[in-house]
């Protein structure tokens, strides 16, 4: 049934018919459904602004959400959105043409935030933090204009794990990207349905589907970032001990506040042995 051309969305036309790809596709769909259900992402009447950068992760996000919606498993409206930030060399026609060809409802927005970032960020510093803030602000605005209840991002399991270690090593806190949160203004949800999906699966899926990938380093600011150092560290651990990433990610879902050191999460002050006179009560 998955290979019936009359029972498949255009985003999956031409999908490889190999057993390996079918397993990959089913795994991504299963992991996404698990995250959507586990974190209660869907609300009745939702309209989702699905953010599409043109990278492997956002293509995978759009495809799997459209697949679930197509089969009646995701009762939300989907509007794909690309924010063209004016980066030099950005192929502005790729995504509009792709989305039109696939019959995906979409909005393409041009905002030259790149010039602002170049002007504000000192020489030698990376652009990512300011660029991200400006992008997020524009996406919130677009979501409101389009009547969307959620901004949906393509961060996957490895992004979440890397962010945890960035906060641990450089931020001095135990925190990461949550799969679901409310924005500061309190009027929009931010969702990450790929929270349980491995980056390697996103890469394999997008490559197999031959989606027109747009590189994420057009601004030239990616080399030497702390995130790249974390990624290299995790790659090394995974190479030496296969499955290590999965174990560490499982730990993020199995926190024990009483075995950490934050009194805001656990009441250590009143913790003590029971009264010997009442041990038999």
mmCIF file of N, CA and C in Angstrom, residues 163-280:
data_model
loop_
_atom_site.group_PDB
_atom_site.id
_atom_site.type_symbol
_atom_site.label_atom_id
_atom_site.label_comp_id
_atom_site.label_asym_id
_atom_site.label_seq_id
_atom_site.Cartn_x
_atom_site.Cartn_y
_atom_site.Cartn_z
ATOM 1 N N UNK A 163 22.797 20.105 22.357
ATOM 2 C CA UNK A 163 22.453 21.281 23.145
ATOM 3 C C UNK A 163 22.596 21.005 24.637
ATOM 4 N N UNK A 164 22.263 19.801 25.044
ATOM 5 C CA UNK A 164 22.451 19.422 26.450
ATOM 6 C C UNK A 164 23.916 19.565 26.853
ATOM 7 N N UNK A 165 24.820 19.059 26.026
ATOM 8 C CA UNK A 165 26.245 19.126 26.374
ATOM 9 C C UNK A 165 26.793 20.546 26.230
ATOM 10 N N UNK A 166 26.255 21.323 25.308
ATOM 11 C CA UNK A 166 26.663 22.730 25.229
ATOM 12 C C UNK A 166 26.307 23.462 26.516
ATOM 13 N N UNK A 167 25.097 23.229 27.010
ATOM 14 C CA UNK A 167 24.685 23.854 28.273
ATOM 15 C C UNK A 167 25.499 23.323 29.448
ATOM 16 N N UNK A 168 25.827 22.045 29.416
ATOM 17 C CA UNK A 168 26.601 21.430 30.496
ATOM 18 C C UNK A 168 28.021 21.996 30.543
ATOM 19 N N UNK A 169 28.682 22.048 29.389
ATOM 20 C CA UNK A 169 30.088 22.451 29.348
ATOM 21 C C UNK A 169 30.287 23.966 29.337
ATOM 22 N N UNK A 170 29.367 24.681 28.710
ATOM 23 C CA UNK A 170 29.569 26.118 28.522
ATOM 24 C C UNK A 170 28.555 26.988 29.251
ATOM 25 N N UNK A 171 27.420 26.417 29.628
ATOM 26 C CA UNK A 171 26.391 27.202 30.283
ATOM 27 C C UNK A 171 26.219 26.912 31.760
ATOM 28 N N UNK A 172 26.847 25.832 32.228
ATOM 29 C CA UNK A 172 26.754 25.489 33.640
ATOM 30 C C UNK A 172 25.349 25.131 34.087
ATOM 31 N N UNK A 173 24.568 24.467 33.219
ATOM 32 C CA UNK A 173 23.211 24.071 33.595
ATOM 33 C C UNK A 173 22.815 22.793 32.872
ATOM 34 N N UNK A 174 21.878 22.079 33.468
ATOM 35 C CA UNK A 174 21.310 20.892 32.845
ATOM 36 C C UNK A 174 20.047 21.318 32.105
ATOM 37 N N UNK A 175 20.156 21.516 30.800
ATOM 38 C CA UNK A 175 19.026 21.984 30.002
ATOM 39 C C UNK A 175 19.294 21.653 28.547
ATOM 40 N N UNK A 176 18.213 21.562 27.763
ATOM 41 C CA UNK A 176 18.360 21.338 26.339
ATOM 42 C C UNK A 176 17.151 21.914 25.621
ATOM 43 N N UNK A 177 17.026 21.627 24.327
ATOM 44 C CA UNK A 177 15.851 22.049 23.569
ATOM 45 C C UNK A 177 14.668 21.180 23.977
ATOM 46 N N UNK A 178 13.607 21.738 24.520
ATOM 47 C CA UNK A 178 12.452 20.914 24.840
ATOM 48 C C UNK A 178 11.662 20.579 23.574
ATOM 49 N N UNK A 179 10.987 19.438 23.542
ATOM 50 C CA UNK A 179 10.194 19.084 22.371
ATOM 51 C C UNK A 179 8.950 19.959 22.212
ATOM 52 N N UNK A 180 8.549 20.615 23.299
ATOM 53 C CA UNK A 180 7.347 21.451 23.275
ATOM 54 C C UNK A 180 7.511 22.579 24.285
ATOM 55 N N UNK A 181 7.264 23.807 23.861
ATOM 56 C CA UNK A 181 7.314 24.931 24.794
ATOM 57 C C UNK A 181 6.376 26.027 24.313
ATOM 58 N N UNK A 182 6.109 26.983 25.202
ATOM 59 C CA UNK A 182 5.319 28.158 24.864
ATOM 60 C C UNK A 182 6.274 29.335 24.719
ATOM 61 N N UNK A 183 6.085 30.155 23.698
ATOM 62 C CA UNK A 183 6.974 31.305 23.510
ATOM 63 C C UNK A 183 6.810 32.302 24.653
ATOM 64 N N UNK A 184 7.730 33.259 24.728
ATOM 65 C CA UNK A 184 7.735 34.209 25.842
ATOM 66 C C UNK A 184 6.450 35.021 25.915
ATOM 67 N N UNK A 185 5.860 35.307 24.764
ATOM 68 C CA UNK A 185 4.628 36.088 24.747
ATOM 69 C C UNK A 185 3.417 35.267 25.173
ATOM 70 N N UNK A 186 3.575 33.951 25.164
ATOM 71 C CA UNK A 186 2.515 33.073 25.639
ATOM 72 C C UNK A 186 1.409 32.786 24.648
ATOM 73 N N UNK A 187 1.606 33.155 23.361
ATOM 74 C CA UNK A 187 0.523 32.956 22.395
ATOM 75 C C UNK A 187 0.811 31.889 21.350
ATOM 76 N N UNK A 188 2.014 31.326 21.337
ATOM 77 C CA UNK A 188 2.378 30.330 20.336
ATOM 78 C C UNK A 188 3.114 29.160 20.980
ATOM 79 N N UNK A 189 2.852 27.972 20.445
ATOM 80 C CA UNK A 189 3.644 26.808 20.822
ATOM 81 C C UNK A 189 4.844 26.692 19.876
ATOM 82 N N UNK A 190 5.941 26.177 20.385
ATOM 83 C CA UNK A 190 7.090 25.811 19.571
ATOM 84 C C UNK A 190 7.251 24.298 19.710
ATOM 85 N N UNK A 191 7.185 23.599 18.594
ATOM 86 C CA UNK A 191 7.174 22.141 18.609
ATOM 87 C C UNK A 191 8.361 21.568 17.836
ATOM 88 N N UNK A 192 8.861 20.424 18.315
ATOM 89 C CA UNK A 192 9.947 19.709 17.647
ATOM 90 C C UNK A 192 9.543 18.239 17.491
ATOM 91 N N UNK A 193 8.734 17.924 16.484
ATOM 92 C CA UNK A 193 8.237 16.555 16.320
ATOM 93 C C UNK A 193 9.325 15.516 16.020
ATOM 94 N N UNK A 194 10.494 15.957 15.534
ATOM 95 C CA UNK A 194 11.587 15.021 15.243
ATOM 96 C C UNK A 194 12.462 14.772 16.470
ATOM 97 N N UNK A 195 11.975 15.117 17.655
ATOM 98 C CA UNK A 195 12.792 15.029 18.866
ATOM 99 C C UNK A 195 13.369 13.642 19.095
ATOM 100 N N UNK A 196 12.696 12.594 18.651
ATOM 101 C CA UNK A 196 13.183 11.227 18.868
ATOM 102 C C UNK A 196 13.867 10.642 17.629
ATOM 103 N N UNK A 197 13.989 11.423 16.562
ATOM 104 C CA UNK A 197 14.539 10.923 15.299
ATOM 105 C C UNK A 197 16.037 11.200 15.232
ATOM 106 N N UNK A 198 16.816 10.198 14.851
ATOM 107 C CA UNK A 198 18.270 10.353 14.750
ATOM 108 C C UNK A 198 18.647 11.169 13.521
ATOM 109 N N UNK A 199 19.694 11.978 13.653
ATOM 110 C CA UNK A 199 20.164 12.779 12.526
ATOM 111 C C UNK A 199 20.540 11.896 11.338
ATOM 112 N N UNK A 200 21.155 10.756 11.621
ATOM 113 C CA UNK A 200 21.567 9.850 10.543
ATOM 114 C C UNK A 200 20.370 9.392 9.730
ATOM 115 N N UNK A 201 19.223 9.211 10.376
ATOM 116 C CA UNK A 201 18.019 8.802 9.656
ATOM 117 C C UNK A 201 17.500 9.931 8.774
ATOM 118 N N UNK A 202 17.554 11.172 9.273
ATOM 119 C CA UNK A 202 17.155 12.322 8.454
ATOM 120 C C UNK A 202 18.039 12.420 7.215
ATOM 121 N N UNK A 203 19.335 12.250 7.410
ATOM 122 C CA UNK A 203 20.274 12.362 6.305
ATOM 123 C C UNK A 203 20.044 11.273 5.267
ATOM 124 N N UNK A 204 19.868 10.041 5.745
ATOM 125 C CA UNK A 204 19.644 8.924 4.834
ATOM 126 C C UNK A 204 18.328 9.088 4.074
ATOM 127 N N UNK A 205 17.308 9.572 4.757
ATOM 128 C CA UNK A 205 15.995 9.741 4.139
ATOM 129 C C UNK A 205 16.035 10.813 3.058
ATOM 130 N N UNK A 206 16.554 11.995 3.390
ATOM 131 C CA UNK A 206 16.592 13.095 2.425
ATOM 132 C C UNK A 206 17.471 12.745 1.228
ATOM 133 N N UNK A 207 18.564 12.032 1.469
ATOM 134 C CA UNK A 207 19.451 11.633 0.377
ATOM 135 C C UNK A 207 18.757 10.633 -0.547
ATOM 136 N N UNK A 208 18.056 9.672 0.044
ATOM 137 C CA UNK A 208 17.361 8.660 -0.750
ATOM 138 C C UNK A 208 16.246 9.279 -1.589
ATOM 139 N N UNK A 209 15.598 10.326 -1.053
ATOM 140 C CA UNK A 209 14.506 10.981 -1.770
ATOM 141 C C UNK A 209 15.008 12.020 -2.763
ATOM 142 N N UNK A 210 16.308 12.273 -2.773
ATOM 143 C CA UNK A 210 16.955 13.247 -3.661
ATOM 144 C C UNK A 210 16.284 14.620 -3.600
ATOM 145 N N UNK A 211 15.919 15.039 -2.397
ATOM 146 C CA UNK A 211 15.375 16.384 -2.229
ATOM 147 C C UNK A 211 16.456 17.421 -2.541
ATOM 148 N N UNK A 212 16.088 18.581 -3.054
ATOM 149 C CA UNK A 212 17.081 19.612 -3.425
ATOM 150 C C UNK A 212 17.641 20.316 -2.190
ATOM 151 N N UNK A 213 18.671 19.747 -1.603
ATOM 152 C CA UNK A 213 19.242 20.244 -0.355
ATOM 153 C C UNK A 213 19.962 21.577 -0.565
ATOM 154 N N UNK A 214 19.680 22.523 0.312
ATOM 155 C CA UNK A 214 20.376 23.808 0.323
ATOM 156 C C UNK A 214 21.376 23.777 1.473
ATOM 157 N N UNK A 215 22.656 24.047 1.235
ATOM 158 C CA UNK A 215 23.649 23.970 2.313
ATOM 159 C C UNK A 215 23.369 24.973 3.414
ATOM 160 N N UNK A 216 23.751 24.593 4.649
ATOM 161 C CA UNK A 216 23.451 25.439 5.802
ATOM 162 C C UNK A 216 24.606 26.381 6.150
ATOM 163 N N UNK A 217 25.643 26.425 5.321
ATOM 164 C CA UNK A 217 26.822 27.229 5.662
ATOM 165 C C UNK A 217 27.029 28.386 4.690
ATOM 166 N N UNK A 218 25.943 28.897 4.109
ATOM 167 C CA UNK A 218 26.091 29.972 3.145
ATOM 168 C C UNK A 218 26.722 31.216 3.749
ATOM 169 N N UNK A 219 26.473 31.435 5.048
ATOM 170 C CA UNK A 219 27.008 32.647 5.672
ATOM 171 C C UNK A 219 28.486 32.500 6.031
ATOM 172 N N UNK A 220 29.034 31.313 5.932
ATOM 173 C CA UNK A 220 30.445 31.109 6.199
ATOM 174 C C UNK A 220 30.831 31.168 7.652
ATOM 175 N N UNK A 221 29.856 31.073 8.564
ATOM 176 C CA UNK A 221 30.155 31.259 9.987
ATOM 177 C C UNK A 221 30.097 29.962 10.785
ATOM 178 N N UNK A 222 30.066 28.843 10.097
ATOM 179 C CA UNK A 222 29.826 27.593 10.816
ATOM 180 C C UNK A 222 31.098 26.945 11.362
ATOM 181 N N UNK A 223 32.224 27.165 10.722
ATOM 182 C CA UNK A 223 33.444 26.465 11.110
ATOM 183 C C UNK A 223 33.883 26.838 12.510
ATOM 184 N N UNK A 224 34.283 25.828 13.279
ATOM 185 C CA UNK A 224 34.860 26.068 14.590
ATOM 186 C C UNK A 224 33.861 26.369 15.678
ATOM 187 N N UNK A 225 32.589 26.238 15.421
ATOM 188 C CA UNK A 225 31.601 26.504 16.446
ATOM 189 C C UNK A 225 31.691 25.471 17.560
ATOM 190 N N UNK A 226 31.286 25.889 18.753
ATOM 191 C CA UNK A 226 31.288 24.957 19.885
ATOM 192 C C UNK A 226 30.411 23.748 19.613
ATOM 193 N N UNK A 227 29.310 23.947 18.880
ATOM 194 C CA UNK A 227 28.442 22.813 18.569
ATOM 195 C C UNK A 227 29.165 21.770 17.722
ATOM 196 N N UNK A 228 30.007 22.234 16.811
ATOM 197 C CA UNK A 228 30.755 21.290 15.981
ATOM 198 C C UNK A 228 31.740 20.485 16.835
ATOM 199 N N UNK A 229 32.309 21.117 17.837
ATOM 200 C CA UNK A 229 33.210 20.396 18.736
ATOM 201 C C UNK A 229 32.450 19.340 19.534
ATOM 202 N N UNK A 230 31.255 19.692 19.995
ATOM 203 C CA UNK A 230 30.423 18.731 20.717
ATOM 204 C C UNK A 230 30.051 17.569 19.808
ATOM 205 N N UNK A 231 29.661 17.895 18.573
ATOM 206 C CA UNK A 231 29.282 16.852 17.619
ATOM 207 C C UNK A 231 30.441 15.882 17.384
ATOM 208 N N UNK A 232 31.645 16.421 17.240
ATOM 209 C CA UNK A 232 32.815 15.572 17.027
ATOM 210 C C UNK A 232 33.064 14.677 18.244
ATOM 211 N N UNK A 233 32.872 15.225 19.437
ATOM 212 C CA UNK A 233 33.039 14.427 20.660
ATOM 213 C C UNK A 233 32.032 13.277 20.695
ATOM 214 N N UNK A 234 30.764 13.579 20.384
ATOM 215 C CA UNK A 234 29.737 12.541 20.397
ATOM 216 C C UNK A 234 29.975 11.502 19.304
ATOM 217 N N UNK A 235 30.453 11.959 18.149
ATOM 218 C CA UNK A 235 30.782 11.022 17.073
ATOM 219 C C UNK A 235 31.870 10.050 17.526
ATOM 220 N N UNK A 236 32.862 10.575 18.238
ATOM 221 C CA UNK A 236 33.935 9.717 18.732
ATOM 222 C C UNK A 236 33.424 8.693 19.722
ATOM 223 N N UNK A 237 32.579 9.120 20.648
ATOM 224 C CA UNK A 237 32.004 8.187 21.624
ATOM 225 C C UNK A 237 31.181 7.105 20.927
ATOM 226 N N UNK A 238 30.394 7.539 19.932
ATOM 227 C CA UNK A 238 29.530 6.589 19.224
ATOM 228 C C UNK A 238 30.365 5.577 18.448
ATOM 229 N N UNK A 239 31.468 6.043 17.859
ATOM 230 C CA UNK A 239 32.336 5.141 17.097
ATOM 231 C C UNK A 239 32.965 4.087 18.002
ATOM 232 N N UNK A 240 33.350 4.513 19.211
ATOM 233 C CA UNK A 240 33.978 3.579 20.144
ATOM 234 C C UNK A 240 32.956 2.681 20.852
ATOM 235 N N UNK A 241 31.763 3.216 21.067
ATOM 236 C CA UNK A 241 30.723 2.452 21.766
ATOM 237 C C UNK A 241 29.390 2.655 21.045
ATOM 238 N N UNK A 242 29.121 1.896 19.997
ATOM 239 C CA UNK A 242 27.879 2.066 19.242
ATOM 240 C C UNK A 242 26.643 1.995 20.152
ATOM 241 N N UNK A 243 25.716 2.912 19.930
ATOM 242 C CA UNK A 243 24.522 2.978 20.757
ATOM 243 C C UNK A 243 24.625 3.964 21.898
ATOM 244 N N UNK A 244 25.792 4.598 22.057
ATOM 245 C CA UNK A 244 25.999 5.531 23.163
ATOM 246 C C UNK A 244 25.051 6.723 23.071
ATOM 247 N N UNK A 245 24.847 7.256 21.861
ATOM 248 C CA UNK A 245 23.936 8.394 21.704
ATOM 249 C C UNK A 245 22.535 8.050 22.201
ATOM 250 N N UNK A 246 22.050 6.870 21.814
ATOM 251 C CA UNK A 246 20.719 6.455 22.230
ATOM 252 C C UNK A 246 20.592 6.352 23.738
ATOM 253 N N UNK A 247 21.621 5.836 24.386
ATOM 254 C CA UNK A 247 21.604 5.704 25.844
ATOM 255 C C UNK A 247 21.568 7.073 26.514
ATOM 256 N N UNK A 248 22.380 7.994 26.008
ATOM 257 C CA UNK A 248 22.416 9.333 26.598
ATOM 258 C C UNK A 248 21.090 10.052 26.393
ATOM 259 N N UNK A 249 20.488 9.856 25.215
ATOM 260 C CA UNK A 249 19.194 10.490 24.980
ATOM 261 C C UNK A 249 18.132 9.906 25.903
ATOM 262 N N UNK A 250 18.179 8.605 26.128
ATOM 263 C CA UNK A 250 17.232 7.983 27.061
ATOM 264 C C UNK A 250 17.357 8.582 28.455
ATOM 265 N N UNK A 251 18.583 8.936 28.832
ATOM 266 C CA UNK A 251 18.801 9.529 30.149
ATOM 267 C C UNK A 251 18.075 10.861 30.294
ATOM 268 N N UNK A 252 17.946 11.607 29.189
ATOM 269 C CA UNK A 252 17.240 12.884 29.247
ATOM 270 C C UNK A 252 15.753 12.689 29.539
ATOM 271 N N UNK A 253 15.247 11.486 29.278
ATOM 272 C CA UNK A 253 13.842 11.187 29.556
ATOM 273 C C UNK A 253 13.676 10.433 30.868
ATOM 274 N N UNK A 254 14.757 10.311 31.620
ATOM 275 C CA UNK A 254 14.727 9.518 32.855
ATOM 276 C C UNK A 254 15.450 10.263 33.979
ATOM 277 N N UNK A 255 15.065 11.523 34.184
ATOM 278 C CA UNK A 255 15.712 12.351 35.207
ATOM 279 C C UNK A 255 15.228 11.971 36.603
ATOM 280 N N UNK A 256 16.122 12.006 37.567
ATOM 281 C CA UNK A 256 15.798 11.715 38.960
ATOM 282 C C UNK A 256 16.235 12.897 39.826
ATOM 283 N N UNK A 257 15.343 13.847 40.064
ATOM 284 C CA UNK A 257 15.710 15.058 40.813
ATOM 285 C C UNK A 257 16.338 14.776 42.169
ATOM 286 N N UNK A 258 15.917 13.694 42.840
ATOM 287 C CA UNK A 258 16.470 13.395 44.159
ATOM 288 C C UNK A 258 17.922 12.943 44.085
ATOM 289 N N UNK A 259 18.409 12.635 42.877
ATOM 290 C CA UNK A 259 19.791 12.206 42.704
ATOM 291 C C UNK A 259 20.618 13.262 41.962
ATOM 292 N N UNK A 260 20.110 14.484 41.944
ATOM 293 C CA UNK A 260 20.863 15.614 41.426
ATOM 294 C C UNK A 260 21.110 16.586 42.589
ATOM 295 N N UNK A 261 21.426 17.837 42.301
ATOM 296 C CA UNK A 261 21.816 18.753 43.371
ATOM 297 C C UNK A 261 21.027 20.052 43.376
ATOM 298 N N UNK A 262 19.846 20.072 42.752
ATOM 299 C CA UNK A 262 19.091 21.314 42.659
ATOM 300 C C UNK A 262 17.943 21.314 43.674
ATOM 301 N N UNK A 263 18.055 22.104 44.746
ATOM 302 C CA UNK A 263 16.997 22.125 45.766
ATOM 303 C C UNK A 263 15.688 22.717 45.259
ATOM 304 N N UNK A 264 15.710 23.358 44.088
ATOM 305 C CA UNK A 264 14.461 23.849 43.513
ATOM 306 C C UNK A 264 13.645 22.709 42.913
ATOM 307 N N UNK A 265 14.318 21.588 42.623
ATOM 308 C CA UNK A 265 13.631 20.437 42.042
ATOM 309 C C UNK A 265 13.297 19.373 43.077
ATOM 310 N N UNK A 266 14.036 19.367 44.182
ATOM 311 C CA UNK A 266 13.812 18.354 45.219
ATOM 312 C C UNK A 266 14.036 18.988 46.588
ATOM 313 N N UNK A 267 13.162 18.700 47.527
ATOM 314 C CA UNK A 267 13.213 19.305 48.864
ATOM 315 C C UNK A 267 14.198 18.543 49.752
ATOM 316 N N UNK A 268 15.487 18.891 49.589
ATOM 317 C CA UNK A 268 16.510 18.249 50.411
ATOM 318 C C UNK A 268 16.422 18.706 51.869
ATOM 319 N N UNK A 269 15.989 19.929 52.084
ATOM 320 C CA UNK A 269 16.011 20.509 53.428
ATOM 321 C C UNK A 269 15.180 19.714 54.417
ATOM 322 N N UNK A 270 14.058 19.194 53.992
ATOM 323 C CA UNK A 270 13.183 18.461 54.909
ATOM 324 C C UNK A 270 13.378 16.956 54.824
ATOM 325 N N UNK A 271 14.337 16.526 54.010
ATOM 326 C CA UNK A 271 14.600 15.090 53.865
ATOM 327 C C UNK A 271 15.335 14.563 55.089
ATOM 328 N N UNK A 272 14.868 13.475 55.631
ATOM 329 C CA UNK A 272 15.530 12.872 56.785
ATOM 330 C C UNK A 272 14.944 11.500 57.067
ATOM 331 N N UNK A 273 15.579 10.734 57.954
ATOM 332 C CA UNK A 273 15.064 9.406 58.299
ATOM 333 C C UNK A 273 13.743 9.513 59.047
ATOM 334 N N UNK A 274 12.961 8.493 58.962
ATOM 335 C CA UNK A 274 11.707 8.457 59.722
ATOM 336 C C UNK A 274 11.980 8.387 61.215
ATOM 337 N N UNK A 275 11.052 8.873 61.968
ATOM 338 C CA UNK A 275 11.119 8.824 63.443
ATOM 339 C C UNK A 275 11.161 7.352 63.872
ATOM 340 N N UNK A 276 12.197 6.938 64.636
ATOM 341 C CA UNK A 276 12.299 5.538 65.052
ATOM 342 C C UNK A 276 11.034 5.052 65.782
ATOM 343 N N UNK A 277 10.360 5.934 66.476
ATOM 344 C CA UNK A 277 9.170 5.522 67.201
ATOM 345 C C UNK A 277 8.008 5.215 66.270
ATOM 346 N N UNK A 278 8.118 5.643 65.005
ATOM 347 C CA UNK A 278 6.994 5.450 64.088
ATOM 348 C C UNK A 278 7.338 4.517 62.928
ATOM 349 N N UNK A 279 8.451 3.765 63.059
ATOM 350 C CA UNK A 279 8.884 2.909 61.955
ATOM 351 C C UNK A 279 7.877 1.820 61.653
ATOM 352 N N UNK A 280 7.105 1.398 62.623
ATOM 353 C CA UNK A 280 6.150 0.311 62.387
ATOM 354 C C UNK A 280 4.772 0.803 61.993
#
